[in-house]
Amino acid sequence: MHLSHILNHHGEERDKYFGAVAPPIIQTSNFAFKDLSSFRQAFVDELQSHLYTRGNNPTVKILRQKIAALEGAEDSLVFSSGSGAIANAVIANLQAGDHIICVQSPYSWTYNLVSNFLARFGVEHSFVDGTNLDSIKASIKENTRVLYLESPNSITFELQDLEACAKLAKEHNLISIIDATYASPLYQKPYQLGIDLSVHTCSKYLNGHSDVVAGVLSGSKAMIKKIFESEFMTLGGIISPNDAAMVIRGLRTLELRLERCSQSALKIASWLEKHPKVEKVVHPHLPSHPQYDLAKKQMQKCGGLFSIYLKTDSIKKVEAFHRKIKRFLLAVSWGGHESLLLPFCAFYGIPGRPDTTIPWNLVRIYIGLEDPDWLIEDLEQAMEVL
Ligand SMILES: *Cc1c(COP(=O)(O)O)cnc(C)c1O
Protein backbone atom coordinates (compact mmCIF):
# COMPACT_ATOMS: atom_id res chain seq x y z
CA MET A 1 0.00 0.00 0.00
CA HIS A 2 1.37 3.42 -0.91
CA LEU A 3 2.33 5.67 2.01
CA SER A 4 0.25 8.50 0.49
CA HIS A 5 -2.81 6.26 0.51
CA ILE A 6 -2.26 5.19 4.13
CA LEU A 7 -1.85 8.72 5.46
CA ASN A 8 -4.66 10.28 3.44
CA HIS A 9 -7.34 7.62 2.88
CA HIS A 10 -6.74 4.18 4.36
CA GLY A 11 -9.41 3.12 6.88
CA GLU A 12 -11.59 6.15 6.13
CA GLU A 13 -15.01 5.07 4.87
CA ARG A 14 -16.20 8.53 3.85
CA ASP A 15 -19.39 7.34 2.21
CA LYS A 16 -20.56 6.28 5.68
CA TYR A 17 -20.28 9.83 7.01
CA PHE A 18 -21.51 12.33 4.43
CA GLY A 19 -18.24 12.33 2.49
CA ALA A 20 -16.61 14.27 5.33
CA VAL A 21 -12.89 14.61 4.60
CA ALA A 22 -11.93 14.66 8.29
CA PRO A 23 -13.22 11.60 10.12
CA PRO A 24 -16.04 12.09 12.62
CA ILE A 25 -15.17 11.94 16.30
CA ILE A 26 -17.61 9.29 17.49
CA GLN A 27 -17.65 10.48 21.07
CA THR A 28 -19.73 7.70 22.59
CA SER A 29 -19.06 5.14 25.28
CA ASN A 30 -21.87 2.85 24.23
CA PHE A 31 -23.57 1.43 21.13
CA ALA A 32 -27.22 0.34 20.90
CA PHE A 33 -28.61 -2.64 18.99
CA LYS A 34 -31.74 -2.84 16.92
CA ASP A 35 -32.49 -6.45 17.89
CA LEU A 36 -31.34 -9.32 20.05
CA SER A 37 -29.61 -11.26 17.32
CA SER A 38 -27.26 -8.39 16.37
CA PHE A 39 -26.63 -7.83 20.10
CA ARG A 40 -25.64 -11.50 20.46
CA GLN A 41 -23.47 -11.32 17.38
CA ALA A 42 -21.48 -8.37 18.80
CA PHE A 43 -20.15 -10.55 21.60
CA VAL A 44 -18.67 -13.07 19.14
CA ASP A 45 -15.84 -10.74 18.12
CA GLU A 46 -15.79 -7.56 20.16
CA LEU A 47 -12.73 -6.17 18.39
CA GLN A 48 -14.66 -6.11 15.10
CA SER A 49 -18.07 -5.04 16.42
CA HIS A 50 -19.49 -1.88 17.96
CA LEU A 51 -20.45 -2.75 21.49
CA TYR A 52 -18.54 -0.53 23.93
CA THR A 53 -15.73 2.00 23.37
CA ARG A 54 -13.28 0.28 25.72
CA GLY A 55 -13.17 -2.45 23.07
CA ASN A 56 -13.75 -0.77 19.73
CA ASN A 57 -14.65 2.73 18.60
CA PRO A 58 -15.02 3.75 14.92
CA THR A 59 -12.71 6.78 15.15
CA VAL A 60 -10.03 4.77 16.96
CA LYS A 61 -10.41 1.99 14.41
CA ILE A 62 -9.38 4.33 11.59
CA LEU A 63 -6.15 5.04 13.45
CA ARG A 64 -5.66 1.33 14.19
CA GLN A 65 -5.89 0.45 10.52
CA LYS A 66 -3.48 3.19 9.50
CA ILE A 67 -0.88 2.10 12.07
CA ALA A 68 -1.06 -1.56 11.03
CA ALA A 69 -0.60 -0.51 7.40
CA LEU A 70 2.36 1.76 8.26
CA GLU A 71 4.07 -1.15 10.02
CA GLY A 72 3.18 -3.66 7.32
CA ALA A 73 1.60 -5.71 10.12
CA GLU A 74 -1.72 -7.57 10.17
CA ASP A 75 -3.35 -5.61 12.95
CA SER A 76 -2.67 -3.12 15.74
CA LEU A 77 -4.08 -1.74 18.98
CA VAL A 78 -4.11 1.85 20.21
CA PHE A 79 -3.46 2.81 23.84
CA SER A 80 -3.62 5.88 26.02
CA SER A 81 0.20 6.04 26.15
CA GLY A 82 3.33 4.46 24.73
CA SER A 83 4.12 3.05 28.16
CA GLY A 84 0.66 1.47 28.22
CA ALA A 85 1.32 -0.19 24.86
CA ILE A 86 4.70 -1.49 26.08
CA ALA A 87 3.24 -2.86 29.32
CA ASN A 88 0.41 -4.63 27.47
CA ALA A 89 2.78 -6.20 24.94
CA VAL A 90 5.15 -7.45 27.63
CA ILE A 91 2.63 -8.62 30.25
CA ALA A 92 0.56 -10.48 27.64
CA ASN A 93 3.49 -12.77 26.93
CA LEU A 94 4.69 -13.59 30.45
CA GLN A 95 3.52 -15.39 33.55
CA ALA A 96 4.98 -16.12 37.00
CA GLY A 97 8.19 -18.15 36.74
CA ASP A 98 9.11 -16.83 33.27
CA HIS A 99 12.23 -14.88 32.33
CA ILE A 100 12.51 -11.79 30.10
CA ILE A 101 15.66 -10.56 28.38
CA CYS A 102 15.70 -6.78 27.95
CA VAL A 103 18.31 -4.55 26.36
CA GLN A 104 20.38 -2.35 28.66
CA SER A 105 19.21 1.23 29.19
CA PRO A 106 15.71 1.00 27.72
CA TYR A 107 13.20 3.83 28.12
CA SER A 108 13.01 4.67 31.83
CA TRP A 109 9.49 3.35 32.48
CA THR A 110 10.28 0.17 30.57
CA TYR A 111 13.20 -0.30 32.94
CA ASN A 112 10.79 0.09 35.84
CA LEU A 113 8.33 -2.38 34.29
CA VAL A 114 11.00 -5.05 33.86
CA SER A 115 13.03 -4.59 37.02
CA ASN A 116 10.37 -3.64 39.63
CA PHE A 117 6.87 -4.29 38.35
CA LEU A 118 7.32 -7.73 36.75
CA ALA A 119 9.48 -8.86 39.66
CA ARG A 120 6.47 -8.42 41.97
CA PHE A 121 4.66 -11.04 39.92
CA GLY A 122 7.51 -13.56 39.91
CA VAL A 123 9.02 -12.79 36.51
CA GLU A 124 12.83 -12.88 36.31
CA HIS A 125 14.83 -10.60 34.06
CA SER A 126 18.28 -10.03 32.56
CA PHE A 127 19.48 -6.76 31.07
CA VAL A 128 21.92 -7.44 28.21
CA ASP A 129 24.20 -5.50 25.90
CA GLY A 130 22.01 -5.48 22.80
CA THR A 131 24.85 -4.48 20.50
CA ASN A 132 26.31 -7.96 21.00
CA LEU A 133 24.23 -10.87 19.71
CA ASP A 134 26.38 -13.38 21.61
CA SER A 135 25.57 -11.77 24.92
CA ILE A 136 21.84 -11.96 24.11
CA LYS A 137 22.28 -15.61 23.16
CA ALA A 138 24.22 -16.35 26.33
CA SER A 139 21.47 -14.97 28.55
CA ILE A 140 18.70 -17.22 27.15
CA LYS A 141 17.50 -19.64 29.82
CA GLU A 142 15.07 -22.52 29.89
CA ASN A 143 12.28 -20.23 31.14
CA THR A 144 13.01 -17.27 28.84
CA ARG A 145 9.86 -16.24 26.98
CA VAL A 146 10.39 -12.66 25.80
CA LEU A 147 13.22 -10.80 24.10
CA TYR A 148 12.64 -7.06 24.52
CA LEU A 149 14.48 -4.66 22.20
CA GLU A 150 14.69 -0.90 21.75
CA SER A 151 16.64 0.01 18.66
CA PRO A 152 18.07 2.49 18.93
CA ASN A 153 17.36 3.81 22.43
CA SER A 154 16.61 7.50 22.71
CA ILE A 155 19.57 8.80 24.73
CA THR A 156 22.75 6.96 23.71
CA PHE A 157 21.45 5.34 20.50
CA GLU A 158 22.78 1.77 20.69
CA LEU A 159 21.23 -0.51 18.06
CA GLN A 160 20.35 -4.17 17.87
CA ASP A 161 20.58 -6.19 14.66
CA LEU A 162 16.84 -6.70 14.22
CA GLU A 163 16.98 -9.44 11.62
CA ALA A 164 19.45 -11.46 13.68
CA CYS A 165 17.49 -10.91 16.90
CA ALA A 166 14.24 -11.99 15.23
CA LYS A 167 15.94 -15.15 13.97
CA LEU A 168 17.42 -15.90 17.38
CA ALA A 169 14.04 -15.40 19.05
CA LYS A 170 12.35 -17.78 16.59
CA GLU A 171 15.02 -20.46 17.14
CA HIS A 172 14.39 -20.33 20.89
CA ASN A 173 10.60 -19.84 20.82
CA LEU A 174 10.80 -16.38 22.33
CA ILE A 175 8.35 -13.59 21.58
CA SER A 176 10.34 -10.62 20.31
CA ILE A 177 9.06 -7.14 21.12
CA ILE A 178 10.59 -3.82 20.10
CA ASP A 179 10.09 -0.24 21.16
CA ALA A 180 10.68 1.18 17.69
CA THR A 181 9.75 4.77 18.49
CA TYR A 182 13.05 6.38 17.50
CA ALA A 183 12.92 5.75 13.75
CA SER A 184 9.10 5.88 13.42
CA PRO A 185 7.22 3.32 11.30
CA LEU A 186 8.40 5.17 8.19
CA TYR A 187 12.12 4.55 8.55
CA GLN A 188 12.30 1.12 10.18
CA LYS A 189 9.98 -1.87 9.74
CA PRO A 190 10.69 -4.32 12.57
CA TYR A 191 7.62 -6.49 11.92
CA GLN A 192 8.77 -7.06 8.37
CA LEU A 193 12.21 -8.06 9.68
CA GLY A 194 10.57 -10.79 11.77
CA ILE A 195 10.01 -9.07 15.14
CA ASP A 196 6.70 -10.26 16.64
CA LEU A 197 5.45 -7.01 18.16
CA SER A 198 6.39 -3.45 17.28
CA VAL A 199 5.51 -0.68 19.73
CA HIS A 200 5.54 3.09 19.25
CA THR A 201 4.48 5.97 21.35
CA CYS A 202 2.21 8.33 19.37
CA SER A 203 3.22 11.12 21.74
CA LYS A 204 6.33 11.70 19.60
CA TYR A 205 6.28 11.75 15.77
CA LEU A 206 2.99 9.99 15.06
CA ASN A 207 0.90 12.75 16.60
CA GLY A 208 3.74 15.18 16.18
CA HIS A 209 2.34 18.35 17.75
CA SER A 210 3.11 17.86 21.46
CA ASP A 211 -0.56 17.82 22.40
CA VAL A 212 -1.50 14.12 22.77
CA VAL A 213 -0.17 11.19 24.81
CA ALA A 214 -0.92 7.83 23.16
CA GLY A 215 0.72 4.60 22.03
CA VAL A 216 0.32 1.74 19.54
CA LEU A 217 1.42 -1.84 19.08
CA SER A 218 1.29 -3.96 15.93
CA GLY A 219 1.71 -7.61 15.10
CA SER A 220 -0.07 -10.67 13.73
CA LYS A 221 -3.87 -10.99 13.87
CA ALA A 222 -3.55 -13.85 16.37
CA MET A 223 -1.21 -11.93 18.69
CA ILE A 224 -3.36 -8.78 18.59
CA LYS A 225 -6.50 -10.84 19.33
CA LYS A 226 -4.76 -12.51 22.28
CA ILE A 227 -3.70 -9.14 23.75
CA PHE A 228 -7.11 -7.58 23.04
CA GLU A 229 -9.06 -10.32 24.81
CA SER A 230 -6.90 -10.26 27.89
CA GLU A 231 -4.72 -7.25 28.78
CA PHE A 232 -6.33 -4.65 26.53
CA MET A 233 -9.87 -5.19 27.80
CA THR A 234 -8.79 -5.84 31.39
CA LEU A 235 -6.32 -3.01 31.95
CA GLY A 236 -8.45 -0.61 29.91
CA GLY A 237 -5.74 1.82 28.80
CA ILE A 238 -7.63 3.10 25.77
CA ILE A 239 -7.27 6.32 23.81
CA SER A 240 -10.26 8.69 23.63
CA PRO A 241 -11.96 9.11 20.23
CA ASN A 242 -11.01 12.78 20.33
CA ASP A 243 -7.30 12.03 20.83
CA ALA A 244 -7.47 9.38 18.09
CA ALA A 245 -8.77 12.05 15.69
CA MET A 246 -5.89 14.32 16.73
CA VAL A 247 -3.36 11.59 15.92
CA ILE A 248 -5.05 10.92 12.56
CA ARG A 249 -4.66 14.62 11.79
CA GLY A 250 -1.02 14.49 12.87
CA LEU A 251 -0.41 11.56 10.51
CA ARG A 252 -1.40 13.64 7.46
CA THR A 253 1.95 15.42 7.65
CA LEU A 254 4.07 12.59 9.10
CA GLU A 255 6.15 12.08 5.98
CA LEU A 256 6.82 15.80 5.51
CA ARG A 257 7.67 16.39 9.16
CA LEU A 258 10.03 13.44 9.39
CA GLU A 259 11.77 14.39 6.18
CA ARG A 260 12.36 17.91 7.52
CA CYS A 261 13.52 16.73 10.98
CA SER A 262 15.87 14.13 9.48
CA GLN A 263 17.54 16.59 7.11
CA SER A 264 17.87 19.38 9.64
CA ALA A 265 19.16 17.07 12.39
CA LEU A 266 21.81 15.58 10.16
CA LYS A 267 22.92 19.07 9.11
CA ILE A 268 23.10 20.33 12.71
CA ALA A 269 24.78 17.12 13.98
CA SER A 270 27.46 17.43 11.28
CA TRP A 271 28.00 21.09 12.20
CA LEU A 272 28.32 20.18 15.88
CA GLU A 273 30.77 17.39 15.13
CA LYS A 274 33.19 19.98 13.78
CA HIS A 275 32.70 22.42 16.65
CA PRO A 276 35.73 22.71 19.00
CA LYS A 277 33.49 22.85 22.11
CA VAL A 278 31.86 19.51 21.31
CA GLU A 279 33.60 16.36 22.52
CA LYS A 280 31.40 13.87 20.67
CA VAL A 281 28.18 13.63 18.65
CA VAL A 282 26.09 10.45 18.75
CA HIS A 283 23.87 10.17 15.67
CA PRO A 284 23.34 6.75 14.04
CA HIS A 285 23.67 8.07 10.50
CA LEU A 286 26.98 9.83 11.06
CA PRO A 287 29.94 7.64 10.04
CA SER A 288 31.42 8.22 13.51
CA HIS A 289 28.63 6.12 15.08
CA PRO A 290 30.06 2.72 16.14
CA GLN A 291 27.15 0.90 14.46
CA TYR A 292 26.92 3.12 11.38
CA ASP A 293 26.75 0.23 8.89
CA LEU A 294 23.95 -1.54 10.75
CA ALA A 295 22.11 1.78 11.17
CA LYS A 296 22.29 2.37 7.42
CA LYS A 297 21.13 -1.17 6.72
CA GLN A 298 18.04 -1.30 8.89
CA MET A 299 17.00 2.35 9.27
CA GLN A 300 16.21 4.43 6.22
CA LYS A 301 16.58 7.75 8.09
CA CYS A 302 16.94 8.88 11.69
CA GLY A 303 14.48 11.69 12.34
CA GLY A 304 15.42 14.60 14.59
CA LEU A 305 16.96 13.04 17.69
CA PHE A 306 20.65 12.75 18.68
CA SER A 307 23.00 13.53 21.56
CA ILE A 308 26.18 15.50 22.09
CA TYR A 309 28.82 15.58 24.82
CA LEU A 310 29.96 19.15 25.47
CA LYS A 311 33.72 19.66 25.86
CA THR A 312 34.20 21.20 29.29
CA ASP A 313 35.34 20.13 32.73
CA SER A 314 32.77 22.24 34.54
CA ILE A 315 29.10 21.46 35.14
CA LYS A 316 28.67 25.20 35.87
CA LYS A 317 29.62 25.97 32.26
CA VAL A 318 27.14 23.40 30.97
CA GLU A 319 24.49 25.12 33.09
CA ALA A 320 25.54 28.50 31.70
CA PHE A 321 25.23 27.09 28.16
CA HIS A 322 21.62 26.11 28.83
CA ARG A 323 20.84 29.51 30.34
CA LYS A 324 22.03 31.19 27.12
CA ILE A 325 19.96 29.03 24.78
CA LYS A 326 16.99 31.00 23.43
CA ARG A 327 15.47 29.11 20.50
CA PHE A 328 15.26 25.60 21.94
CA LEU A 329 12.91 24.70 24.78
CA LEU A 330 14.26 22.78 27.77
CA ALA A 331 12.02 19.73 28.07
CA VAL A 332 11.62 15.97 28.09
CA SER A 333 9.89 14.18 25.21
CA TRP A 334 10.47 14.97 21.50
CA GLY A 335 8.89 14.41 18.09
CA GLY A 336 6.83 17.62 17.98
CA HIS A 337 7.23 20.74 15.85
CA GLU A 338 9.51 22.43 18.39
CA SER A 339 13.21 21.86 18.95
CA LEU A 340 14.22 20.76 22.42
CA LEU A 341 17.23 20.26 24.64
CA LEU A 342 17.31 17.66 27.40
CA PRO A 343 20.36 18.52 29.52
CA PHE A 344 21.50 15.60 31.68
CA CYS A 345 23.05 18.03 34.16
CA ALA A 346 19.41 18.54 35.21
CA PHE A 347 19.45 15.01 36.67
CA TYR A 348 22.23 15.94 39.09
CA GLY A 349 21.27 17.29 42.50
CA ILE A 350 17.54 16.43 42.40
CA PRO A 351 16.39 16.37 46.05
CA GLY A 352 15.76 12.82 47.27
CA ARG A 353 17.15 11.17 44.13
CA PRO A 354 20.58 9.76 43.35
CA ASP A 355 22.42 11.45 40.47
CA THR A 356 22.07 9.82 37.06
CA THR A 357 24.92 7.63 35.75
CA ILE A 358 24.73 9.49 32.43
CA PRO A 359 27.47 12.14 32.22
CA TRP A 360 26.42 15.72 32.97
CA ASN A 361 27.97 16.99 29.74
CA LEU A 362 25.52 14.93 27.66
CA VAL A 363 22.79 16.99 26.00
CA ARG A 364 20.06 15.24 24.08
CA ILE A 365 18.95 17.36 21.16
CA TYR A 366 15.68 17.14 19.29
CA ILE A 367 15.47 19.09 16.05
CA GLY A 368 11.93 20.06 15.08
CA LEU A 369 10.58 21.96 12.12
CA GLU A 370 12.35 25.32 12.49
CA ASP A 371 15.00 26.63 10.08
CA PRO A 372 18.17 24.66 10.88
CA ASP A 373 20.42 27.69 10.31
CA TRP A 374 18.38 29.71 12.81
CA LEU A 375 18.91 26.90 15.35
CA ILE A 376 22.64 26.72 14.60
CA GLU A 377 22.96 30.45 15.31
CA ASP A 378 21.47 29.86 18.75
CA LEU A 379 23.77 26.93 19.54
CA GLU A 380 26.76 28.92 18.34
CA GLN A 381 26.10 31.94 20.59
CA ALA A 382 25.48 29.67 23.60
CA MET A 383 28.69 27.68 22.99
CA GLU A 384 30.67 30.88 23.70
CA VAL A 385 30.26 30.38 27.46
CA LEU A 386 32.00 26.98 27.39
C1 LIG B 1 8.29 8.70 25.10
C2 LIG B 1 8.74 7.31 24.93
C3 LIG B 1 8.01 6.24 25.47
C4 LIG B 1 6.78 6.43 26.31
O1 LIG B 1 5.71 6.94 25.60
P1 LIG B 1 4.51 7.68 26.37
O2 LIG B 1 3.51 7.92 25.30
O3 LIG B 1 5.08 8.93 26.96
O4 LIG B 1 4.03 6.75 27.42
C5 LIG B 1 8.49 4.98 25.25
N1 LIG B 1 9.61 4.75 24.53
C6 LIG B 1 10.31 5.75 23.99
C7 LIG B 1 11.53 5.43 23.21
C8 LIG B 1 9.92 7.06 24.18
O5 LIG B 1 10.66 8.06 23.67
Short mmCIF file of N, CA and C and ligand atoms in Angstrom, two decimals, residues 79-86 106-110 148 150 152-155 179-182 199-204 212-216 305 332-334 364, ligand 1:
data_model
loop_
_atom_site.label_atom_id
_atom_site.label_comp_id
_atom_site.label_asym_id
_atom_site.label_seq_id
_atom_site.Cartn_x
_atom_site.Cartn_y
_atom_site.Cartn_z
N PHE A 79 -3.42 2.67 22.38
CA PHE A 79 -3.46 2.81 23.84
C PHE A 79 -3.39 4.29 24.25
N SER A 80 -3.64 4.50 25.53
CA SER A 80 -3.62 5.88 26.02
C SER A 80 -2.20 6.42 26.23
N SER A 81 -1.18 5.55 26.11
CA SER A 81 0.20 6.04 26.15
C SER A 81 1.12 4.99 25.55
N GLY A 82 2.33 5.41 25.21
CA GLY A 82 3.33 4.46 24.73
C GLY A 82 3.69 3.47 25.82
N SER A 83 3.79 3.95 27.05
CA SER A 83 4.12 3.05 28.16
C SER A 83 3.02 2.01 28.34
N GLY A 84 1.78 2.41 28.15
CA GLY A 84 0.66 1.47 28.22
C GLY A 84 0.79 0.39 27.16
N ALA A 85 1.15 0.78 25.95
CA ALA A 85 1.32 -0.19 24.86
C ALA A 85 2.45 -1.17 25.18
N ILE A 86 3.55 -0.64 25.72
CA ILE A 86 4.70 -1.49 26.08
C ILE A 86 4.29 -2.48 27.16
N PRO A 106 16.92 0.70 28.51
CA PRO A 106 15.71 1.00 27.72
C PRO A 106 15.09 2.29 28.23
N TYR A 107 14.00 2.70 27.64
CA TYR A 107 13.20 3.83 28.12
C TYR A 107 12.95 3.67 29.62
N SER A 108 13.00 4.77 30.37
CA SER A 108 13.01 4.67 31.83
C SER A 108 11.84 3.87 32.42
N TRP A 109 10.64 4.05 31.90
CA TRP A 109 9.49 3.35 32.48
C TRP A 109 9.43 1.89 32.04
N THR A 110 10.13 1.58 30.95
CA THR A 110 10.28 0.17 30.57
C THR A 110 11.22 -0.50 31.56
N TYR A 148 13.13 -8.43 24.66
CA TYR A 148 12.64 -7.06 24.52
C TYR A 148 13.75 -6.15 23.99
N GLU A 150 14.99 -2.32 22.01
CA GLU A 150 14.69 -0.90 21.75
C GLU A 150 15.82 -0.42 20.87
N PRO A 152 17.14 2.23 17.84
CA PRO A 152 18.07 2.49 18.93
C PRO A 152 17.31 3.06 20.14
N ASN A 153 18.00 3.13 21.31
CA ASN A 153 17.36 3.81 22.43
C ASN A 153 17.45 5.32 22.20
N SER A 154 16.80 6.09 23.04
CA SER A 154 16.61 7.50 22.71
C SER A 154 17.53 8.45 23.47
N ILE A 155 18.61 7.92 24.06
CA ILE A 155 19.57 8.80 24.73
C ILE A 155 20.99 8.56 24.20
N ASP A 179 10.48 -1.64 21.11
CA ASP A 179 10.09 -0.24 21.16
C ASP A 179 10.82 0.42 20.00
N ALA A 180 10.07 0.70 18.94
CA ALA A 180 10.68 1.18 17.69
C ALA A 180 10.44 2.67 17.49
N THR A 181 10.16 3.37 18.57
CA THR A 181 9.75 4.77 18.49
C THR A 181 10.75 5.66 17.76
N TYR A 182 12.04 5.44 18.01
CA TYR A 182 13.05 6.38 17.50
C TYR A 182 12.93 6.63 16.00
N VAL A 199 6.21 -1.68 18.92
CA VAL A 199 5.51 -0.68 19.73
C VAL A 199 6.06 0.72 19.42
N HIS A 200 5.15 1.68 19.39
CA HIS A 200 5.54 3.09 19.25
C HIS A 200 4.73 3.93 20.21
N THR A 201 5.34 4.97 20.75
CA THR A 201 4.48 5.97 21.35
C THR A 201 3.99 6.88 20.21
N CYS A 202 2.74 7.33 20.31
CA CYS A 202 2.21 8.33 19.37
C CYS A 202 2.52 9.73 19.87
N SER A 203 2.99 9.81 21.14
CA SER A 203 3.22 11.12 21.74
C SER A 203 4.37 11.84 21.06
N LYS A 204 5.18 11.11 20.30
CA LYS A 204 6.33 11.70 19.60
C LYS A 204 5.91 11.99 18.15
N VAL A 212 -0.80 15.38 22.46
CA VAL A 212 -1.50 14.12 22.77
C VAL A 212 -0.50 13.13 23.34
N VAL A 213 -0.93 12.35 24.34
CA VAL A 213 -0.17 11.19 24.81
C VAL A 213 -0.93 9.94 24.39
N ALA A 214 -0.27 9.06 23.63
CA ALA A 214 -0.92 7.83 23.16
C ALA A 214 0.15 6.85 22.70
N GLY A 215 -0.25 5.61 22.48
CA GLY A 215 0.72 4.60 22.03
C GLY A 215 0.05 3.54 21.17
N VAL A 216 0.86 2.79 20.42
CA VAL A 216 0.32 1.74 19.54
C VAL A 216 1.22 0.51 19.58
N LEU A 305 16.41 13.21 16.34
CA LEU A 305 16.96 13.04 17.69
C LEU A 305 18.42 12.56 17.68
N VAL A 332 11.56 17.39 28.45
CA VAL A 332 11.62 15.97 28.09
C VAL A 332 10.81 15.80 26.81
N SER A 333 10.65 14.54 26.41
CA SER A 333 9.89 14.18 25.21
C SER A 333 10.57 14.75 23.95
N TRP A 334 9.93 14.57 22.81
CA TRP A 334 10.47 14.97 21.50
C TRP A 334 9.46 14.55 20.44
N ARG A 364 20.83 15.83 25.16
CA ARG A 364 20.06 15.24 24.08
C ARG A 364 19.36 16.35 23.31
C1 LIG B 1 8.29 8.70 25.10
C2 LIG B 1 8.74 7.31 24.93
C3 LIG B 1 8.01 6.24 25.47
C4 LIG B 1 6.78 6.43 26.31
O1 LIG B 1 5.71 6.94 25.60
P1 LIG B 1 4.51 7.68 26.37
O2 LIG B 1 3.51 7.92 25.30
O3 LIG B 1 5.08 8.93 26.96
O4 LIG B 1 4.03 6.75 27.42
C5 LIG B 1 8.49 4.98 25.25
N1 LIG B 1 9.61 4.75 24.53
C6 LIG B 1 10.31 5.75 23.99
C7 LIG B 1 11.53 5.43 23.21
C8 LIG B 1 9.92 7.06 24.18
O5 LIG B 1 10.66 8.06 23.67
#
